[in-house]
Coordinates of N, CA and C in Angstrom, one line a residue:
M1 N 15.8 54.8 -8.5 CA 16.9 53.9 -8.0 C 17.8 54.8 -7.1
V2 N 18.3 54.2 -6.1 CA 19.2 54.8 -5.2 C 20.6 54.9 -5.8
T3 N 21.2 56.1 -5.8 CA 22.6 56.2 -6.4 C 23.6 55.6 -5.5
P4 N 24.4 54.7 -6.0 CA 25.5 54.0 -5.2 C 26.4 55.1 -4.6
P5 N 26.7 55.0 -3.3 CA 27.4 56.0 -2.6 C 28.8 56.3 -3.3
R6 N 29.5 55.4 -3.9 CA 30.7 55.7 -4.5 C 30.6 56.4 -5.8
L7 N 29.4 56.4 -6.4 CA 29.1 57.2 -7.6 C 28.9 58.6 -7.3
V8 N 28.4 58.9 -6.1 CA 28.0 60.3 -5.7 C 29.1 61.3 -5.9
P9 N 30.4 61.1 -5.4 CA 31.4 62.1 -5.6 C 31.8 62.2 -7.1
L10 N 31.7 61.1 -7.9 CA 32.0 61.2 -9.3 C 31.0 62.0 -10.0
L11 N 29.7 61.9 -9.6 CA 28.6 62.7 -10.2 C 28.8 64.2 -9.8
E12 N 29.2 64.4 -8.6 CA 29.4 65.8 -8.1 C 30.6 66.4 -8.9
Q13 N 31.7 65.6 -9.1 CA 32.8 66.1 -9.9 C 32.4 66.4 -11.4
F14 N 31.6 65.5 -11.9 CA 31.1 65.7 -13.3 C 30.3 67.0 -13.4
D15 N 29.4 67.2 -12.4 CA 28.5 68.3 -12.5 C 29.3 69.6 -12.3
F16 N 30.3 69.6 -11.5 CA 31.2 70.8 -11.3 C 31.9 71.1 -12.6
A17 N 32.5 70.1 -13.2 CA 33.3 70.3 -14.4 C 32.4 70.8 -15.6
R18 N 31.2 70.2 -15.7 CA 30.3 70.5 -16.7 C 29.8 72.0 -16.6
E19 N 29.4 72.3 -15.3 CA 28.9 73.7 -15.1 C 30.0 74.7 -15.3
R20 N 31.2 74.4 -14.9 CA 32.3 75.4 -15.1 C 32.5 75.6 -16.6
L21 N 32.6 74.5 -17.4 CA 32.8 74.7 -18.8 C 31.6 75.4 -19.5
T22 N 30.4 75.1 -19.1 CA 29.3 75.7 -19.7 C 29.3 77.2 -19.4
G23 N 29.6 77.6 -18.1 CA 29.7 79.0 -17.8 C 30.8 79.7 -18.5
R24 N 31.9 79.0 -18.7 CA 33.0 79.6 -19.4 C 32.7 79.9 -20.9
L25 N 31.8 79.1 -21.4 CA 31.5 79.2 -22.8 C 30.3 80.2 -23.1
A26 N 29.3 80.1 -22.2 CA 28.0 80.7 -22.5 C 27.7 81.9 -21.7
G27 N 28.4 82.0 -20.5 CA 28.1 83.1 -19.6 C 26.6 83.1 -19.1
P28 N 26.1 84.2 -18.7 CA 26.7 85.6 -18.7 C 27.7 85.7 -17.5
L29 N 27.6 84.8 -16.6 CA 28.6 84.8 -15.4 C 29.1 83.5 -15.2
M30 N 30.3 83.4 -14.6 CA 30.9 82.2 -14.2 C 31.5 82.4 -12.8
D31 N 31.6 81.3 -12.0 CA 32.2 81.4 -10.7 C 33.7 81.4 -10.8
S32 N 34.3 82.4 -10.2 CA 35.8 82.5 -10.3 C 36.5 81.4 -9.6
G33 N 35.7 80.7 -8.7 CA 36.3 79.6 -7.9 C 36.3 80.0 -6.4
N34 N 36.1 81.3 -6.1 CA 36.0 81.8 -4.7 C 34.6 82.4 -4.5
G35 N 33.7 82.1 -5.3 CA 32.3 82.6 -5.1 C 32.0 83.9 -5.8
V36 N 33.0 84.5 -6.4 CA 32.8 85.8 -7.1 C 32.4 85.6 -8.6
G37 N 31.4 86.2 -9.0 CA 30.9 86.0 -10.4 C 31.8 86.9 -11.3
I38 N 32.2 86.3 -12.5 CA 32.9 87.0 -13.5 C 32.1 87.1 -14.7
D39 N 32.0 88.3 -15.3 CA 31.3 88.4 -16.6 C 32.0 87.6 -17.7
V40 N 31.2 86.9 -18.5 CA 31.7 86.1 -19.6 C 30.9 86.5 -20.9
T41 N 31.7 86.8 -21.9 CA 31.2 87.0 -23.2 C 30.9 85.7 -23.9
P42 N 29.7 85.4 -24.3 CA 29.4 84.1 -24.9 C 30.4 83.8 -26.1
L43 N 30.7 82.6 -26.3 CA 31.6 82.2 -27.4 C 31.0 82.6 -28.7
G44 N 31.8 83.3 -29.5 CA 31.3 83.6 -30.9 C 32.0 82.8 -31.9
D45 N 31.5 82.9 -33.2 CA 32.0 82.0 -34.2 C 33.4 82.3 -34.6
D46 N 33.9 83.6 -34.6 CA 35.3 83.9 -34.9 C 36.2 83.2 -33.9
E47 N 35.8 83.2 -32.6 CA 36.7 82.6 -31.6 C 36.6 81.1 -31.7
Y48 N 35.4 80.6 -31.9 CA 35.2 79.1 -32.1 C 36.1 78.5 -33.1
F49 N 36.3 79.3 -34.2 CA 37.2 78.7 -35.3 C 38.6 79.3 -35.2
W50 N 38.9 80.1 -34.2 CA 40.3 80.8 -34.2 C 41.4 79.7 -34.2
E51 N 42.4 80.0 -35.1 CA 43.6 79.1 -35.1 C 44.8 79.9 -34.6
P52 N 45.2 79.6 -33.4 CA 46.3 80.4 -32.8 C 47.6 80.1 -33.4
V53 N 47.8 79.0 -34.1 CA 49.1 78.6 -34.7 C 48.7 78.1 -36.1
P54 N 49.7 78.0 -37.0 CA 49.4 77.4 -38.3 C 49.0 76.0 -38.3
D55 N 48.3 75.5 -39.2 CA 48.0 74.1 -39.5 C 47.2 73.4 -38.3
C56 N 46.3 74.2 -37.7 CA 45.5 73.6 -36.7 C 44.5 72.6 -37.2
W57 N 44.1 71.6 -36.4 CA 42.9 70.8 -36.7 C 41.7 71.5 -36.2
S58 N 40.6 71.5 -36.9 CA 39.4 72.2 -36.6 C 38.2 71.5 -37.1
V59 N 37.0 72.2 -37.1 CA 35.8 71.8 -37.7 C 35.7 72.6 -39.0
R60 N 35.4 71.9 -40.1 CA 35.4 72.5 -41.4 C 34.2 72.1 -42.2
R61 N 33.9 72.9 -43.2 CA 32.8 72.5 -44.2 C 33.3 71.3 -44.9
R62 N 32.4 70.3 -45.0 CA 32.8 69.0 -45.6 C 33.2 69.2 -47.1
A63 N 32.6 70.2 -47.8 CA 33.0 70.5 -49.1 C 34.4 70.9 -49.3
A64 N 35.0 71.5 -48.2 CA 36.4 72.0 -48.3 C 37.4 70.9 -48.1
G65 N 37.0 69.8 -47.5 CA 37.9 68.7 -47.3 C 38.6 68.9 -46.0
P66 N 39.4 67.8 -45.6 CA 40.1 67.9 -44.3 C 41.2 68.9 -44.3
G67 N 41.6 69.3 -43.1 CA 42.7 70.3 -43.0 C 44.1 69.7 -43.0
P68 N 45.1 70.4 -42.7 CA 46.5 70.0 -42.8 C 46.7 68.7 -42.0
R69 N 47.3 67.7 -42.6 CA 47.7 66.4 -42.0 C 46.5 65.6 -41.6
A70 N 45.3 66.1 -41.8 CA 44.1 65.3 -41.6 C 43.7 64.5 -42.9
T71 N 43.1 63.4 -42.7 CA 42.7 62.6 -43.9 C 41.2 62.4 -44.0
V72 N 40.5 62.8 -43.0 CA 39.0 62.5 -42.9 C 38.4 63.6 -42.1
L73 N 37.1 63.9 -42.4 CA 36.3 64.8 -41.6 C 35.2 63.9 -40.9
E74 N 35.4 63.8 -39.6 CA 34.4 62.9 -38.8 C 33.1 63.6 -38.7
G75 N 32.0 62.8 -38.6 CA 30.7 63.3 -38.3 C 29.8 63.2 -39.5
R76 N 28.6 63.8 -39.4 CA 27.6 63.7 -40.4 C 27.1 65.2 -40.7
G77 N 26.8 65.4 -41.9 CA 26.2 66.7 -42.3 C 27.2 67.6 -43.0
D78 N 26.9 68.9 -43.1 CA 27.7 69.8 -43.9 C 29.1 70.1 -43.3
W79 N 29.3 69.8 -42.0 CA 30.5 70.1 -41.3 C 31.1 68.8 -40.8
G80 N 32.4 68.8 -40.6 CA 33.1 67.6 -40.0 C 34.3 68.1 -39.2
R81 N 34.8 67.2 -38.4 CA 36.0 67.5 -37.5 C 37.2 66.7 -38.1
D82 N 38.3 67.5 -38.2 CA 39.6 66.9 -38.7 C 40.0 65.7 -37.9
S83 N 40.4 64.7 -38.6 CA 40.9 63.5 -38.0 C 41.8 62.8 -39.0
A84 N 42.4 61.7 -38.6 CA 43.2 60.8 -39.5 C 43.1 59.4 -39.0
R85 N 43.2 58.5 -39.9 CA 43.2 57.1 -39.6 C 44.6 56.8 -39.0
S86 N 44.7 55.7 -38.2 CA 45.9 55.3 -37.5 C 47.0 55.0 -38.6
P87 N 48.2 55.3 -38.4 CA 48.8 56.1 -37.2 C 48.5 57.6 -37.3
H88 N 48.2 58.2 -36.2 CA 47.9 59.6 -36.2 C 49.2 60.4 -36.4
P89 N 49.1 61.7 -36.9 CA 50.3 62.5 -37.1 C 51.0 62.8 -35.8
F90 N 52.3 62.8 -35.9 CA 53.1 63.2 -34.7 C 54.1 64.3 -35.2
P91 N 54.3 65.3 -34.4 CA 53.6 65.6 -33.1 C 52.1 65.9 -33.5
P92 N 51.2 65.7 -32.5 CA 49.8 65.9 -32.7 C 49.5 67.4 -33.1
P93 N 48.6 67.6 -34.1 CA 48.2 68.9 -34.5 C 47.6 69.7 -33.3
F94 N 47.8 71.0 -33.2 CA 47.1 71.8 -32.3 C 45.7 71.9 -32.7
T95 N 44.8 72.0 -31.8 CA 43.3 71.9 -32.1 C 42.6 73.2 -31.6
T96 N 41.6 73.6 -32.3 CA 40.8 74.8 -32.0 C 39.8 74.5 -31.0
I97 N 39.1 75.5 -30.5 CA 38.0 75.3 -29.6 C 36.9 74.5 -30.3
A98 N 36.7 74.8 -31.5 CA 35.7 74.0 -32.3 C 36.0 72.5 -32.2
W99 N 37.2 72.2 -32.5 CA 37.6 70.8 -32.5 C 37.5 70.1 -31.1
R100 N 37.9 70.8 -30.1 CA 37.9 70.3 -28.7 C 36.5 70.1 -28.2
L101 N 35.6 71.1 -28.5 CA 34.2 71.0 -28.1 C 33.5 69.9 -28.8
S102 N 33.7 69.8 -30.1 CA 33.1 68.7 -30.9 C 33.6 67.3 -30.3
H103 N 34.8 67.2 -30.0 CA 35.4 65.9 -29.5 C 34.7 65.6 -28.2
V104 N 34.6 66.5 -27.3 CA 34.0 66.2 -26.0 C 32.5 65.9 -26.1
S105 N 31.8 66.6 -26.9 CA 30.4 66.3 -27.1 C 30.2 64.9 -27.8
E106 N 31.0 64.6 -28.7 CA 30.9 63.3 -29.4 C 31.1 62.2 -28.3
M107 N 32.2 62.3 -27.5 CA 32.5 61.3 -26.5 C 31.3 61.1 -25.6
L108 N 30.7 62.2 -25.1 CA 29.6 62.0 -24.1 C 28.4 61.4 -24.8
T109 N 28.1 61.8 -26.0 CA 26.9 61.3 -26.7 C 27.1 59.8 -27.0
L110 N 28.2 59.4 -27.5 CA 28.4 58.0 -27.9 C 28.5 57.1 -26.6
R111 N 29.2 57.6 -25.6 CA 29.3 56.8 -24.4 C 27.9 56.6 -23.7
A112 N 27.1 57.7 -23.8 CA 25.8 57.5 -23.3 C 25.0 56.5 -24.0
D113 N 25.1 56.5 -25.4 CA 24.4 55.5 -26.2 C 24.9 54.1 -26.0
H114 N 26.2 54.0 -25.8 CA 26.8 52.6 -25.7 C 26.8 52.2 -24.2
T115 N 26.2 52.9 -23.3 CA 26.0 52.5 -21.9 C 24.5 52.2 -21.7
D116 N 23.6 53.1 -22.1 CA 22.2 53.0 -21.7 C 21.3 53.4 -22.9
G117 N 21.8 53.1 -24.1 CA 21.0 53.5 -25.3 C 20.9 52.3 -26.2
G118 N 20.9 52.6 -27.5 CA 20.8 51.5 -28.5 C 22.1 50.8 -28.8
R119 N 23.2 51.4 -28.2 CA 24.6 50.8 -28.4 C 24.9 50.6 -29.9
S120 N 24.5 51.6 -30.7 CA 24.7 51.4 -32.1 C 25.3 52.6 -32.8
L121 N 25.3 53.8 -32.1 CA 25.8 55.0 -32.8 C 27.3 55.0 -33.0
S122 N 27.8 55.6 -34.1 CA 29.2 55.7 -34.4 C 29.5 57.2 -34.7
R123 N 30.7 57.5 -34.8 CA 31.1 58.9 -35.1 C 30.4 59.4 -36.4
A124 N 30.2 58.5 -37.3 CA 29.6 58.9 -38.6 C 28.2 59.3 -38.5
D125 N 27.5 59.0 -37.3 CA 26.1 59.3 -37.2 C 25.9 60.7 -36.6
L126 N 26.9 61.3 -36.0 CA 26.7 62.5 -35.2 C 26.9 63.8 -36.0
P127 N 26.0 64.7 -36.1 CA 26.2 66.0 -36.8 C 27.3 66.8 -36.0
V128 N 28.1 67.5 -36.8 CA 29.1 68.4 -36.2 C 28.7 69.8 -36.4
P129 N 28.4 70.5 -35.3 CA 28.0 71.9 -35.4 C 29.0 72.8 -36.1
G130 N 28.5 73.7 -37.0 CA 29.3 74.6 -37.7 C 29.3 76.0 -37.1
D131 N 28.8 76.2 -35.9 CA 28.7 77.5 -35.3 C 28.9 77.3 -33.8
A132 N 29.3 78.4 -33.1 CA 29.5 78.3 -31.6 C 28.3 78.0 -30.8
A133 N 27.2 78.7 -31.1 CA 25.9 78.4 -30.4 C 25.5 77.0 -30.5
G134 N 25.6 76.4 -31.7 CA 25.2 75.0 -31.9 C 26.1 74.1 -31.2
A135 N 27.4 74.4 -31.1 CA 28.3 73.5 -30.4 C 28.1 73.6 -28.9
V136 N 27.8 74.7 -28.3 CA 27.5 74.8 -26.9 C 26.2 74.0 -26.6
A137 N 25.2 74.1 -27.4 CA 23.9 73.4 -27.2 C 24.2 71.9 -27.3
S138 N 25.0 71.5 -28.3 CA 25.3 70.1 -28.5 C 26.0 69.5 -27.2
F139 N 27.0 70.3 -26.7 CA 27.7 69.9 -25.5 C 26.7 69.7 -24.3
S140 N 25.7 70.6 -24.1 CA 24.8 70.6 -23.1 C 23.9 69.3 -23.2
A141 N 23.4 69.0 -24.4 CA 22.6 67.8 -24.7 C 23.4 66.6 -24.4
A142 N 24.7 66.6 -24.8 CA 25.5 65.4 -24.6 C 25.8 65.1 -23.1
A143 N 26.0 66.2 -22.4 CA 26.2 66.1 -20.9 C 25.0 65.6 -20.2
D144 N 23.8 66.0 -20.7 CA 22.6 65.5 -20.1 C 22.4 64.0 -20.3
A145 N 22.7 63.6 -21.6 CA 22.6 62.2 -21.9 C 23.5 61.3 -21.1
W146 N 24.8 61.8 -20.9 CA 25.7 61.0 -20.2 C 25.3 60.9 -18.7
R147 N 24.8 62.0 -18.1 CA 24.4 62.0 -16.7 C 23.2 61.1 -16.5
T148 N 22.3 61.1 -17.5 CA 21.1 60.1 -17.4 C 21.6 58.7 -17.4
A149 N 22.6 58.4 -18.2 CA 23.1 57.0 -18.3 C 23.8 56.7 -17.0
L150 N 24.5 57.6 -16.3 CA 25.1 57.3 -15.0 C 24.1 57.0 -14.0
L151 N 22.9 57.7 -14.0 CA 21.9 57.6 -13.0 C 21.3 56.2 -13.1
G152 N 21.4 55.5 -14.2 CA 20.9 54.2 -14.3 C 21.9 53.1 -13.9
A153 N 23.0 53.5 -13.3 CA 24.0 52.5 -12.9 C 23.9 52.2 -11.5
D154 N 23.8 50.9 -11.1 CA 23.9 50.4 -9.7 C 25.3 49.9 -9.4
D155 N 25.4 49.4 -8.2 CA 26.7 48.9 -7.8 C 27.2 47.8 -8.7
A156 N 26.3 46.9 -9.1 CA 26.8 45.8 -10.0 C 27.3 46.4 -11.3
A157 N 26.6 47.4 -11.9 CA 27.0 48.0 -13.1 C 28.4 48.6 -13.0
L158 N 28.6 49.3 -11.8 CA 29.9 50.0 -11.6 C 31.1 49.0 -11.6
D159 N 30.8 47.7 -11.2 CA 31.8 46.7 -11.1 C 31.9 45.8 -12.4
T160 N 31.1 46.2 -13.4 CA 31.0 45.4 -14.6 C 32.0 45.9 -15.7
V161 N 32.8 44.9 -16.2 CA 33.6 45.2 -17.4 C 32.7 45.2 -18.6
G162 N 32.8 46.2 -19.4 CA 32.0 46.2 -20.6 C 30.5 46.7 -20.4
H163 N 30.2 47.3 -19.2 CA 28.9 47.9 -19.1 C 28.7 49.0 -20.1
S164 N 29.8 49.7 -20.4 CA 29.9 50.6 -21.6 C 30.7 49.9 -22.6
V165 N 30.1 49.9 -23.8 CA 30.9 49.3 -25.0 C 31.3 50.3 -26.0
Y166 N 31.5 51.6 -25.5 CA 32.0 52.7 -26.4 C 33.1 52.1 -27.3
P167 N 33.0 52.3 -28.6 CA 34.0 51.6 -29.5 C 35.3 52.3 -29.7
Y168 N 35.5 53.5 -29.1 CA 36.7 54.3 -29.4 C 37.5 54.4 -28.1
G169 N 37.4 53.6 -27.2 CA 38.1 53.7 -25.9 C 38.3 52.3 -25.4
S170 N 38.8 52.2 -24.1 CA 39.0 50.9 -23.5 C 37.8 50.4 -22.7
D171 N 36.7 51.0 -22.9 CA 35.5 50.7 -22.1 C 35.2 49.2 -22.1
A172 N 35.4 48.5 -23.1 CA 35.1 47.1 -23.2 C 36.0 46.2 -22.3
E173 N 37.1 46.8 -21.8 CA 38.1 46.1 -21.0 C 38.1 46.7 -19.5
D174 N 37.4 47.8 -19.3 CA 37.5 48.5 -18.0 C 36.2 48.3 -17.1
L175 N 36.4 48.3 -15.8 CA 35.2 48.5 -14.9 C 34.5 49.8 -15.3
F176 N 33.2 49.8 -15.2 CA 32.5 51.0 -15.5 C 32.8 52.1 -14.6
V177 N 33.1 51.9 -13.3 CA 33.5 53.0 -12.4 C 34.7 53.6 -12.9
D178 N 35.7 52.9 -13.5 CA 36.9 53.5 -14.0 C 36.6 54.3 -15.3
V179 N 35.6 53.9 -16.1 CA 35.2 54.7 -17.2 C 34.6 56.0 -16.8
V180 N 33.8 56.0 -15.7 CA 33.1 57.2 -15.2 C 34.2 58.2 -14.8
W181 N 35.2 57.7 -14.1 CA 36.3 58.5 -13.6 C 37.1 59.1 -14.8
W182 N 37.3 58.3 -15.8 CA 38.0 58.8 -17.0 C 37.3 59.9 -17.7
V183 N 36.0 59.7 -17.9 CA 35.2 60.7 -18.6 C 35.3 62.1 -17.8
N184 N 35.2 62.0 -16.5 CA 35.4 63.2 -15.7 C 36.7 63.9 -16.0
Q185 N 37.8 63.1 -16.1 CA 39.1 63.7 -16.4 C 39.1 64.4 -17.8
E186 N 38.4 63.8 -18.8 CA 38.3 64.3 -20.1 C 37.6 65.7 -20.1
I187 N 36.5 65.8 -19.3 CA 35.8 67.1 -19.2 C 36.7 68.1 -18.5
L188 N 37.4 67.7 -17.5 CA 38.2 68.6 -16.7 C 39.4 69.2 -17.6
H189 N 40.1 68.3 -18.2 CA 41.3 68.7 -18.9 C 40.9 69.4 -20.2
H190 N 39.9 69.0 -21.0 CA 39.5 69.7 -22.2 C 38.9 71.0 -21.8
G191 N 38.1 71.0 -20.7 CA 37.5 72.3 -20.3 C 38.6 73.3 -19.9
A192 N 39.7 72.9 -19.3 CA 40.8 73.8 -19.0 C 41.5 74.3 -20.2
E193 N 41.6 73.4 -21.2 CA 42.2 73.8 -22.5 C 41.4 74.9 -23.2
I194 N 40.1 74.6 -23.2 CA 39.2 75.6 -23.9 C 39.2 76.9 -23.1
A195 N 39.2 76.9 -21.8 CA 39.3 78.1 -21.0 C 40.6 78.9 -21.3
L196 N 41.7 78.2 -21.4 CA 42.9 78.9 -21.8 C 42.9 79.5 -23.2
L197 N 42.3 78.8 -24.1 CA 42.2 79.3 -25.5 C 41.3 80.6 -25.5
R198 N 40.3 80.6 -24.6 CA 39.4 81.8 -24.5 C 40.3 83.0 -24.0
D199 N 41.1 82.7 -23.0 CA 41.9 83.7 -22.4 C 42.9 84.3 -23.4
L200 N 43.5 83.4 -24.2 CA 44.5 83.8 -25.2 C 43.8 84.6 -26.3
Y201 N 42.6 84.2 -26.7 CA 41.9 84.9 -27.7 C 41.6 86.3 -27.3
R202 N 41.2 86.5 -26.0 CA 40.9 87.8 -25.5 C 42.1 88.6 -25.4
A203 N 43.3 88.0 -25.1 CA 44.5 88.8 -24.8 C 45.3 89.0 -26.1
R204 N 44.9 88.4 -27.2 CA 45.8 88.5 -28.4 C 46.0 89.9 -28.8
R205 N 47.1 90.2 -29.5 CA 47.3 91.5 -30.0 C 46.7 91.7 -31.4
P206 N 46.3 93.0 -31.7 CA 45.8 93.2 -33.0 C 46.8 92.9 -34.1

């Protein structure tokens, strides 16, 4: 199928954001932005779970229960991601790299399923990785799934409200092209947050 021309720049933006985040997490090199390669130490477990301030939300062993101000651990398996039923705590808890990476991977996986899959997956169905390498692999698989879903969209789909029926967003009320734009912004801003946390971890004092 021919990719609709107005989807092309959104795909290019997604690919750029995805590649930048993957490089920042896994290395061995990432583009500095001016074509110069910068050495990257792959994300390790200590950094994955690092809490730069007290009472962070993170990914935790299910047996340990939710963290401060959280009421539930989202996901399936031995690990879960801190969350709370509405209303959410205010001010919002600061979140670790583990939390942010799990959140992004979940969003991509579920949106792919609710766009071009069985349209049945929920947060309770998705395993939450309990280690950095697993989380990076999960993000890569989720990004692949979302991109595949995008390549199945024609012009009519882009102009369809509810082409994605992702249950945790406004997808059921928005044109699909607006959903695609929003997902890109999620990758860009969470990717920037994760990159900043990596910089802070590297620069922290003993």
